[in-house]
Tab-separated table of C-alpha atoms and ligand atoms in Angstrom:
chain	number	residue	atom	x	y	z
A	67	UNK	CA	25.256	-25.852	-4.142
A	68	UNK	CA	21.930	-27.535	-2.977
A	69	UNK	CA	19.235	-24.969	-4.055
A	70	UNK	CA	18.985	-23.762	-7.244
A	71	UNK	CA	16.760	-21.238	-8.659
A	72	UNK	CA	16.791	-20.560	-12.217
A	73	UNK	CA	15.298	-17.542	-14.497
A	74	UNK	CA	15.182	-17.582	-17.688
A	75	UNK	CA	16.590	-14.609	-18.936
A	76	UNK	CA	14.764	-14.490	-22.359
A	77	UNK	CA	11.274	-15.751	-20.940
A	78	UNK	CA	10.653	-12.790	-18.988
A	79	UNK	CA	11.719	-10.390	-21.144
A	80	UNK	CA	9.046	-12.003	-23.826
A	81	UNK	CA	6.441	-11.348	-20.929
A	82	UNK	CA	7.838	-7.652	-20.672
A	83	UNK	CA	7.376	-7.339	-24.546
A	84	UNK	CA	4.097	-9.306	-24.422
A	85	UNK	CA	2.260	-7.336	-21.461
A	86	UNK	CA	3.429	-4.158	-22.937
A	87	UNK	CA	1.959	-4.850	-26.483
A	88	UNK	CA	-1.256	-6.475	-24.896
A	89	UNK	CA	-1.511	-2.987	-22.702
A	90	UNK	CA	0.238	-0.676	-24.649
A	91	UNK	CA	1.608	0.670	-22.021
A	92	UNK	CA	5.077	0.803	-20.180
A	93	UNK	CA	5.550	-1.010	-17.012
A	94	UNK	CA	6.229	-0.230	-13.404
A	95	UNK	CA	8.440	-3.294	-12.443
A	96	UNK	CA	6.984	-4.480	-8.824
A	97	UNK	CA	9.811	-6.199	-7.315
A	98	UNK	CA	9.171	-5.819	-3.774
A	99	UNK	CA	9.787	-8.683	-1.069
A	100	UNK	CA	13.300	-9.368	-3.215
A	101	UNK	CA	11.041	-9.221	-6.015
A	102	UNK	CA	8.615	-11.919	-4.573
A	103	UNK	CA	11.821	-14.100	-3.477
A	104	UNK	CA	13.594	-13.943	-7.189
A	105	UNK	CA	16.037	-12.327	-6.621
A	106	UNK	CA	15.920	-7.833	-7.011
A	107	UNK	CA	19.006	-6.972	-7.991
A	108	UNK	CA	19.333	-9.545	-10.596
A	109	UNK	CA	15.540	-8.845	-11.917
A	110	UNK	CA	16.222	-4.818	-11.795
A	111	UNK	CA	19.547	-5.382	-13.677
A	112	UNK	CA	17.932	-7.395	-16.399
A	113	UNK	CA	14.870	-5.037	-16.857
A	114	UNK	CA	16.614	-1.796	-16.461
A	115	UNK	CA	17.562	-1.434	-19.974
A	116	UNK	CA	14.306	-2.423	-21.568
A	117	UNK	CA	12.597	0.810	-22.724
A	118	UNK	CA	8.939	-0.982	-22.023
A	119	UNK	CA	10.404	-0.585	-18.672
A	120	UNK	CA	9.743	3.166	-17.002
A	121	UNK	CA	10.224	2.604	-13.378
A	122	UNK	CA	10.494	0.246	-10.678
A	123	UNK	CA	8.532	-0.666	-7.594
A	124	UNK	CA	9.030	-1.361	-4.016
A	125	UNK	CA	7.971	-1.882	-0.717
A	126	UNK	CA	10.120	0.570	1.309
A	127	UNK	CA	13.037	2.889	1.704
A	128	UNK	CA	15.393	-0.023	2.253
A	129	UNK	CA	14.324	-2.232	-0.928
A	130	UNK	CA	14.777	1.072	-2.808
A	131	UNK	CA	18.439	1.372	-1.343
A	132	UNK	CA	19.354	-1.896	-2.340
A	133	UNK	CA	18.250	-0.902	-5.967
A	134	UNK	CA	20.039	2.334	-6.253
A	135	UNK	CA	23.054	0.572	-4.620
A	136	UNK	CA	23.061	-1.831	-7.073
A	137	UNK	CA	23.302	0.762	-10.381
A	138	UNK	CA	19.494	1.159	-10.748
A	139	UNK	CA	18.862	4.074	-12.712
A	140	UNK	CA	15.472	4.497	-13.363
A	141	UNK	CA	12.195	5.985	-11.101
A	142	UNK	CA	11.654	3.750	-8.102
A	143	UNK	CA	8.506	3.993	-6.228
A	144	UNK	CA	8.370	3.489	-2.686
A	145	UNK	CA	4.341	2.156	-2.564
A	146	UNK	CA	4.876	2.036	1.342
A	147	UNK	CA	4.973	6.030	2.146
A	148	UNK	CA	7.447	7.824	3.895
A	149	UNK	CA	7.985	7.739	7.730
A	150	UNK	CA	9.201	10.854	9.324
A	151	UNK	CA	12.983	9.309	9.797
A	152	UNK	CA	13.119	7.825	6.166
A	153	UNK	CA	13.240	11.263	4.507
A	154	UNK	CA	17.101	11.615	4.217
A	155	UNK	CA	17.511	8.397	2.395
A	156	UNK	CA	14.811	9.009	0.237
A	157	UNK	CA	16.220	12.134	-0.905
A	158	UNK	CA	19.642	10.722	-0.392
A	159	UNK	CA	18.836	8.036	-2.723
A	160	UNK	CA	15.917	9.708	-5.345
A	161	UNK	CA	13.163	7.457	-3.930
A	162	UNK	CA	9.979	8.514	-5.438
A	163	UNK	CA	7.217	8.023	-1.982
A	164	UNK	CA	3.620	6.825	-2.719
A	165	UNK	CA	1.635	9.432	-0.249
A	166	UNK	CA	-0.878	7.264	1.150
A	167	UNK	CA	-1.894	9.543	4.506
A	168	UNK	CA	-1.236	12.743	5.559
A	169	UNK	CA	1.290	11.653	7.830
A	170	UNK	CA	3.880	10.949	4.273
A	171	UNK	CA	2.765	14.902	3.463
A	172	UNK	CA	3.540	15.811	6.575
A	173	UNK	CA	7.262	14.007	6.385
A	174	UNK	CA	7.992	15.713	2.999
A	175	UNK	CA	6.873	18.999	4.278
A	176	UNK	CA	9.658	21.530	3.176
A	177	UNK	CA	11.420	19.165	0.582
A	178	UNK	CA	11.343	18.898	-3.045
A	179	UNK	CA	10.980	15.441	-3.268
A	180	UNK	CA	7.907	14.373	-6.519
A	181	UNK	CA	5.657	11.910	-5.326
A	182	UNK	CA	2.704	10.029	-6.801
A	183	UNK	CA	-0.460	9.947	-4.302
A	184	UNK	CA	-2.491	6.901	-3.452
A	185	UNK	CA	-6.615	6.395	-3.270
A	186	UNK	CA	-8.072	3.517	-1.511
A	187	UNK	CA	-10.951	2.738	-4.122
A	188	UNK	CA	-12.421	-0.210	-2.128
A	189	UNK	CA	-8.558	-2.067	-1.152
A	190	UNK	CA	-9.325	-0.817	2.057
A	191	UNK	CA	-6.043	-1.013	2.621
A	192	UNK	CA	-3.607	2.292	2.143
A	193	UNK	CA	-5.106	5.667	0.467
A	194	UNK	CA	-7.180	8.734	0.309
A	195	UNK	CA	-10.425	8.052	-0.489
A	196	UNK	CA	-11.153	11.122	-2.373
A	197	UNK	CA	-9.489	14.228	-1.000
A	198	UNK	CA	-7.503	15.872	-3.845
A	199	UNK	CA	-3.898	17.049	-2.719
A	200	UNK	CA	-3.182	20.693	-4.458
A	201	UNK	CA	0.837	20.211	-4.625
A	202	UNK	CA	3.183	20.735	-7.558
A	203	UNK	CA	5.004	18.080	-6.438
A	204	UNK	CA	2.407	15.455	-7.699
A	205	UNK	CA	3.751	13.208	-10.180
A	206	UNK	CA	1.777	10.430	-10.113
A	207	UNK	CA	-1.605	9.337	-8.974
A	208	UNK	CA	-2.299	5.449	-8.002
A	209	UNK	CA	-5.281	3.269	-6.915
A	210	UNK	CA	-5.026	-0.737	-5.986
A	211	UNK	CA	-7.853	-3.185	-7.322
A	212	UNK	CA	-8.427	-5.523	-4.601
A	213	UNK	CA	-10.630	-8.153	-6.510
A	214	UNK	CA	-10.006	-7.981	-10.208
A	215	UNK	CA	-11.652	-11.479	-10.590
A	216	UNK	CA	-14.596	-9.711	-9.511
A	217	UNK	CA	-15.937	-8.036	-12.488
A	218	UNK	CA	-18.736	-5.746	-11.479
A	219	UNK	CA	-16.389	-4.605	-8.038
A	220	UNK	CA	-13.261	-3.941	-10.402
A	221	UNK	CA	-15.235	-1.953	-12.659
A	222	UNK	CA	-16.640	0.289	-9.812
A	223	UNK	CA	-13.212	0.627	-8.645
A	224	UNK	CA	-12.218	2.082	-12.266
A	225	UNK	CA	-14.996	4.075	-12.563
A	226	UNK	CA	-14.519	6.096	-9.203
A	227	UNK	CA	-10.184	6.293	-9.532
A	228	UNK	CA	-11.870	7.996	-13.131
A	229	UNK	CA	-13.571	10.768	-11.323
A	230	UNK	CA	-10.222	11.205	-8.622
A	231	UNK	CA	-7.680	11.695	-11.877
A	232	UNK	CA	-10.165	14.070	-13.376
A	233	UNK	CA	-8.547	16.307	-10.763
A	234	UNK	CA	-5.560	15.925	-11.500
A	235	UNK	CA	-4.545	17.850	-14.746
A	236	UNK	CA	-0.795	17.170	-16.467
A	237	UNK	CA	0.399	14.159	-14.142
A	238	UNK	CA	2.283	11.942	-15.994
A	239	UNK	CA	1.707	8.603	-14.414
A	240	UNK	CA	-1.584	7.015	-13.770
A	241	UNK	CA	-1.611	3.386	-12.714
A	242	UNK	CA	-3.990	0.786	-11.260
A	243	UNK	CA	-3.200	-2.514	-13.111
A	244	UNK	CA	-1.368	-4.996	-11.433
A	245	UNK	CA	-0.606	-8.650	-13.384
A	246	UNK	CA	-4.515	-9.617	-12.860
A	247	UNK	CA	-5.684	-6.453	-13.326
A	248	UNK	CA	-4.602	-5.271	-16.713
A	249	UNK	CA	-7.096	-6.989	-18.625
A	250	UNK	CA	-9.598	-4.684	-17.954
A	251	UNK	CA	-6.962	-2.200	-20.286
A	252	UNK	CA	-7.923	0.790	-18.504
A	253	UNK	CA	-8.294	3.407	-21.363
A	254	UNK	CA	-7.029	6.705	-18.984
A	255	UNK	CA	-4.507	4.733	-17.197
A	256	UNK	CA	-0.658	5.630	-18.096
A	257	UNK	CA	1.433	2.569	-16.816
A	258	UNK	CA	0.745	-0.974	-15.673
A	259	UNK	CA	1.706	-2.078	-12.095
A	260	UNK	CA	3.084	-5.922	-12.789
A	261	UNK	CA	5.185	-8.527	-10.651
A	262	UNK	CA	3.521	-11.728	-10.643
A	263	UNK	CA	3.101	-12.122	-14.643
A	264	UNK	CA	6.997	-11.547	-15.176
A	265	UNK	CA	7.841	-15.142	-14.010
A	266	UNK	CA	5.223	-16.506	-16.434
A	267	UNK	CA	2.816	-17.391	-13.808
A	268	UNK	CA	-0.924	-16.191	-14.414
A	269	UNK	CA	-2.470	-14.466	-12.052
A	270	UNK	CA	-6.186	-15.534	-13.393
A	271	UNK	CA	-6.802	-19.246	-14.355
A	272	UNK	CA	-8.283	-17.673	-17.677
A	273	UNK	CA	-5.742	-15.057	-18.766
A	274	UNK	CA	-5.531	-13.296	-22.516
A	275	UNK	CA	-1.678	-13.169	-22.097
A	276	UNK	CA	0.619	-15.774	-23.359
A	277	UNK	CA	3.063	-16.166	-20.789
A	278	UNK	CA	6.726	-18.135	-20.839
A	279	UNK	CA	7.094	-19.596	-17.493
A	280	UNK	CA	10.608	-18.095	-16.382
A	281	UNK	CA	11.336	-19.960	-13.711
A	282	UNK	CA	12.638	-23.321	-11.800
A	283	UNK	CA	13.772	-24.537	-8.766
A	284	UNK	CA	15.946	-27.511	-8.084
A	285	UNK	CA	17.001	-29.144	-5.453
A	286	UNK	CA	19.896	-32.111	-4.613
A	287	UNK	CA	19.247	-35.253	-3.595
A	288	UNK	CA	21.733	-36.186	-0.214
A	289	UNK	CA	20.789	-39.604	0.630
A	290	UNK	CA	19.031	-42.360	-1.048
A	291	UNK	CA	18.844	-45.785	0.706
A	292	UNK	CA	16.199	-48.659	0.818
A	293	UNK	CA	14.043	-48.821	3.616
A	294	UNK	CA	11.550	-51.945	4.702
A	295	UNK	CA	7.844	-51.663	4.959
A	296	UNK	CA	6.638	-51.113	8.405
A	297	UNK	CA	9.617	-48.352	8.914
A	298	UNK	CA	8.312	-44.697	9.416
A	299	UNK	CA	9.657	-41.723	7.441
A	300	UNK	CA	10.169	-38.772	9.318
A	301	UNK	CA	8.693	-36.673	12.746
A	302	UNK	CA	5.613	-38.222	14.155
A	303	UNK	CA	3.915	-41.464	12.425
A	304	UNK	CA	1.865	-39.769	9.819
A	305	UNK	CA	3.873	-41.955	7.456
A	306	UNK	CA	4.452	-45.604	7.647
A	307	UNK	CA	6.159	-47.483	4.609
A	308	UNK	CA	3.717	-50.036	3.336
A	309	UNK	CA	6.781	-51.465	1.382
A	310	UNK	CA	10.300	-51.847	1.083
A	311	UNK	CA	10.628	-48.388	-0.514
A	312	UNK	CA	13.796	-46.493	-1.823
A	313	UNK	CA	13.794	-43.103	-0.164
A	314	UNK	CA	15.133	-40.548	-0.980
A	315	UNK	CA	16.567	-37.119	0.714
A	316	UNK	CA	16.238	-33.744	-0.617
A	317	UNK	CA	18.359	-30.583	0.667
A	318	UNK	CA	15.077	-28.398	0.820
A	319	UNK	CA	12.887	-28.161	3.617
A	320	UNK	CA	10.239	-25.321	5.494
A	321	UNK	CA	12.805	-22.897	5.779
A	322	UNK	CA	13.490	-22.609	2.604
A	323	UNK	CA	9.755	-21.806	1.233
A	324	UNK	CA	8.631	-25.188	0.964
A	325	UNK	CA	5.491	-25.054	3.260
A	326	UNK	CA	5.023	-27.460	5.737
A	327	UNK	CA	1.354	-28.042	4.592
A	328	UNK	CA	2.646	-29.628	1.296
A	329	UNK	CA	3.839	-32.900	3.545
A	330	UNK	CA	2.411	-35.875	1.994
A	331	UNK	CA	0.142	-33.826	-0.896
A	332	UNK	CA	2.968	-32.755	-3.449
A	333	UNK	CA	5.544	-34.316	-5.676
A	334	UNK	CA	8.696	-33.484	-7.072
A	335	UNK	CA	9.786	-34.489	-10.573
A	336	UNK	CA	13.052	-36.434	-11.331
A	337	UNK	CA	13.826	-36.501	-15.419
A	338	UNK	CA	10.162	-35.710	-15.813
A	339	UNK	CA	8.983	-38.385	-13.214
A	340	UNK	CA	7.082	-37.604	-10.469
A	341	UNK	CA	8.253	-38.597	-7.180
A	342	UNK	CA	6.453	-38.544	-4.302
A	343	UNK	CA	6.777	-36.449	-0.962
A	344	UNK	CA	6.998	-39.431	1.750
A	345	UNK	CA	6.292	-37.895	5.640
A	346	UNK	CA	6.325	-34.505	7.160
A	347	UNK	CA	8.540	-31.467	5.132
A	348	UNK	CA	11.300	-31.029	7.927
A	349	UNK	CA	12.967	-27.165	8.159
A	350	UNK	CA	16.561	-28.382	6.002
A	351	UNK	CA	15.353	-31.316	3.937
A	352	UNK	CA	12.170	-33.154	2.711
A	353	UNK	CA	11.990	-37.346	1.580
A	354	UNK	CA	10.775	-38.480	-1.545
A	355	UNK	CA	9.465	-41.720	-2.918
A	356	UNK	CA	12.434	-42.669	-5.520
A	357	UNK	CA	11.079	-46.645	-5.925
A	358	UNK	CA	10.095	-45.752	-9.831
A	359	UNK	CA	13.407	-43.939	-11.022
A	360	UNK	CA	17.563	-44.511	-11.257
A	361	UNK	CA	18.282	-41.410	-8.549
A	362	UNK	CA	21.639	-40.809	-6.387
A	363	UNK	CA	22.873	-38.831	-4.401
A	364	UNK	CA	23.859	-35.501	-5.686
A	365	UNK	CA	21.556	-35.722	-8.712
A	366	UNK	CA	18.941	-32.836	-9.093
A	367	UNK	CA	15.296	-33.077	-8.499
A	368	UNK	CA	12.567	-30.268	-9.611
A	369	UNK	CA	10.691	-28.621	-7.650
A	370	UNK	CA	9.273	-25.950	-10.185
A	371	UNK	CA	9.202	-26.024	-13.330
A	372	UNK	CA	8.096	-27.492	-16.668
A	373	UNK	CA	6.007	-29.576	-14.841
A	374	UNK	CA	4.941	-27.947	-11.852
A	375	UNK	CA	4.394	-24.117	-11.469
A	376	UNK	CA	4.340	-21.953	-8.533
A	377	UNK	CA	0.929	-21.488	-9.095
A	378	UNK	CA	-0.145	-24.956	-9.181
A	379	UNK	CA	2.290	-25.721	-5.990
A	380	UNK	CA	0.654	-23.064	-3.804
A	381	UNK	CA	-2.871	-24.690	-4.825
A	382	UNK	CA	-1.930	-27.718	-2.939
A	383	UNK	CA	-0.483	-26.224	-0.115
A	384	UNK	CA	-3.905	-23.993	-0.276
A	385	UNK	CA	-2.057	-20.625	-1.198
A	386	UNK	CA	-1.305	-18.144	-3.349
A	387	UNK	CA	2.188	-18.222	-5.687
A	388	UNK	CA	3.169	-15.057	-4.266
A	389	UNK	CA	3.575	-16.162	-0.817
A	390	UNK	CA	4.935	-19.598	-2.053
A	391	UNK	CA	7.800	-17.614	-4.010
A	392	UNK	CA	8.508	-15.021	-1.128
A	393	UNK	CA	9.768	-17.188	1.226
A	394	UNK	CA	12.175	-18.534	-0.835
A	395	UNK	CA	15.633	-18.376	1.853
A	396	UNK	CA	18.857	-16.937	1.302
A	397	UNK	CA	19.674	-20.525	0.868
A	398	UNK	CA	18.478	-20.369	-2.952
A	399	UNK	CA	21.201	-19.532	-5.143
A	400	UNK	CA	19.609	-17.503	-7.706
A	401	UNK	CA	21.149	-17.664	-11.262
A	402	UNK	CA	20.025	-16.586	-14.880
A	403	UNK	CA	19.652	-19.613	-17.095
B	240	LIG	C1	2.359	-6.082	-5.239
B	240	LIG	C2	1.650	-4.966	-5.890
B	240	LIG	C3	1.455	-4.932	-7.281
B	240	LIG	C4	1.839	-6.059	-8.206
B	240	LIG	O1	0.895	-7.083	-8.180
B	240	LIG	P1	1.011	-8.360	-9.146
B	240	LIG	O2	-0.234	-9.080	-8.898
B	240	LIG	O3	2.208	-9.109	-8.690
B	240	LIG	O4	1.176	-7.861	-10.525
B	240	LIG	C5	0.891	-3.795	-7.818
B	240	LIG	N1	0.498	-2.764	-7.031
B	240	LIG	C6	0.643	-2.776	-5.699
B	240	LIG	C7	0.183	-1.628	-4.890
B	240	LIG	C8	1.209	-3.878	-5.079
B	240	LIG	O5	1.330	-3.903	-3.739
């Protein structure tokens, strides 16, 4: 094994029990995208039992499958709609469709399937913007805040979602936070929307919510031998050693998540020591700077974790954790520590 990914069972489920108490209310589990690259199945199995846990949410019909497939009980909410084809498995399956456009109406026309319906209060993305949908099978209504940094444009977004739910009388969910957004603790709002927050990471660089960071990622070290200055490290000559310099060779590379644009800006840590990326990220493996520290091969370096977060990691490679932690390849093994 060269890839390790490790969650900590018993952080997140002290950021389930935290977000819940700071909201009060139950959460919608997003774990789309292989819940952001963690891992579904193993995420869905460990929150399934938790009663602060109501439902779960994914992308589309497929991620859903894979759910139900793997013994998920609960409400899953496909926040993608419902093409015309996809109907079958939903029912198949007890998906639970956002309606997003009157196409997803029109491809549940004649079923019984519940569904929640989706407003586009300034996302501009997916939505209605305001026309009410007369249909008992309603379950849910749902907005998306786009900017919930932005203060004045998240509160606007609140305000008209208000007005929209006024219409709906006796639906029992009513959700708009996500991880960022659910500090504005939106009084008529029934669930909270979260993914990011789970793995400890904040979503705001001021956030109320004390978080356990839940997860790490290691990888091992295949070669480590001594190389003179003047000798490059590897494609193109964008690093040249300026001394003799013990190099080392980790087993992760840009197919595995770990962005190209990192080369020569981030470290990894070895024992709590941070070594050095030396040369360009290749697509299996990336070279590290392991003059300061006792490495060999098949010892374990950290990529994430007590000292580095995804967060902080994606601010380097001038990203965002989420896109950082969803490209994590099927060459992770993904294990609860
Ligand atoms: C991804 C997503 C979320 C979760 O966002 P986090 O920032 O990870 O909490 C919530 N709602 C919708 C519609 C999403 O697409």
């Amino acid at each position: 094994m060269r890839i390790l990914l490790e969650i900590n069972r018993d952080a997140l489920l002290q950021n389930v029990k935290r977000i819940n108490t700071f909201t009060g209310k139950k959460l919608i589990a997003v774990v789309k995208a292989n819940a952001y690259g963690v891992g579904a199945t193993l995420i869905a199995s460990l929150l399934e039992p938790l009663e602060e846990v109501a439902a779960f949410a994914v992308a589309c019909v497929e991620e859903g499958v894979e759910l139900r497939e793997a013994g998920v009980k609960k409400p899953i909410l496909v926040l993608g709609g419902v093409l015309p084809e996809e109907l079958e498995e939903l029912v198949r399956w007890n998906l639970t469709p956002v309606v997003s456009h009157p196409s997803h109406l029109k491809a549940l026309e004649g079923s019984f399937v519940k569904f929640h319906v989706k407003y586009d209060t300034g996302m501009g993305r997916l939505g209605f913007l305001e026309e009410i949908i007369q249909d008992r099978r309603v379950e849910g209504v749902m907005t998306h805040l786009s900017h919930p940094a932005d203060r004045s444009f998240t509160l606007k977004q609140i305000e008209t979602f208000r007005k929209i739910v006024s219409h709906y009388r006796g639906v029992k969910w009513v959700h708009l936070e996500s991880s960022a957004g659910l500090i504005y603790r939106v009084d008529y709002a029934t669930h909270v929307r979260v993914g990011l927050a789970l793995y400890g990471e904040k979503p705001l660089s001021s956030y109320p919510i004390e978080l356990s960071p839940a997860l790490s990622l290691k990888a091992r070290i295949i070669s480590v031998k001594v190389l003179p200055a003047g000798h490059r490290v590897s494609y193109g000559d964008s690093c040249v050693l300026k001394r003799d310099t013990r190099v080392g060779v980790v087993a992760i590379g840009y197919a595995d998540g770990l962005l190209k644009s990192l080369s020569g800006k981030a470290r990894f840590y070895y024992r709590g020591v941070p070594v050095p990326l030396l040369g360009n990220i290749t697509m299996d493996m990336t070279m590290v700077d392991l003059s300061s520290v006792e490495a060999e091969v098949g010892d374990w370096v950290e990529i994430v974790g007590p000292h580095q977060s995804f967060t902080q990691l994606a601010k380097e490679a001038g990203t965002i954790p989420y896109e950082l932690m969803s490209l994590l390849s099927r060459r992770v093994h993904r294990v609860f520590a």
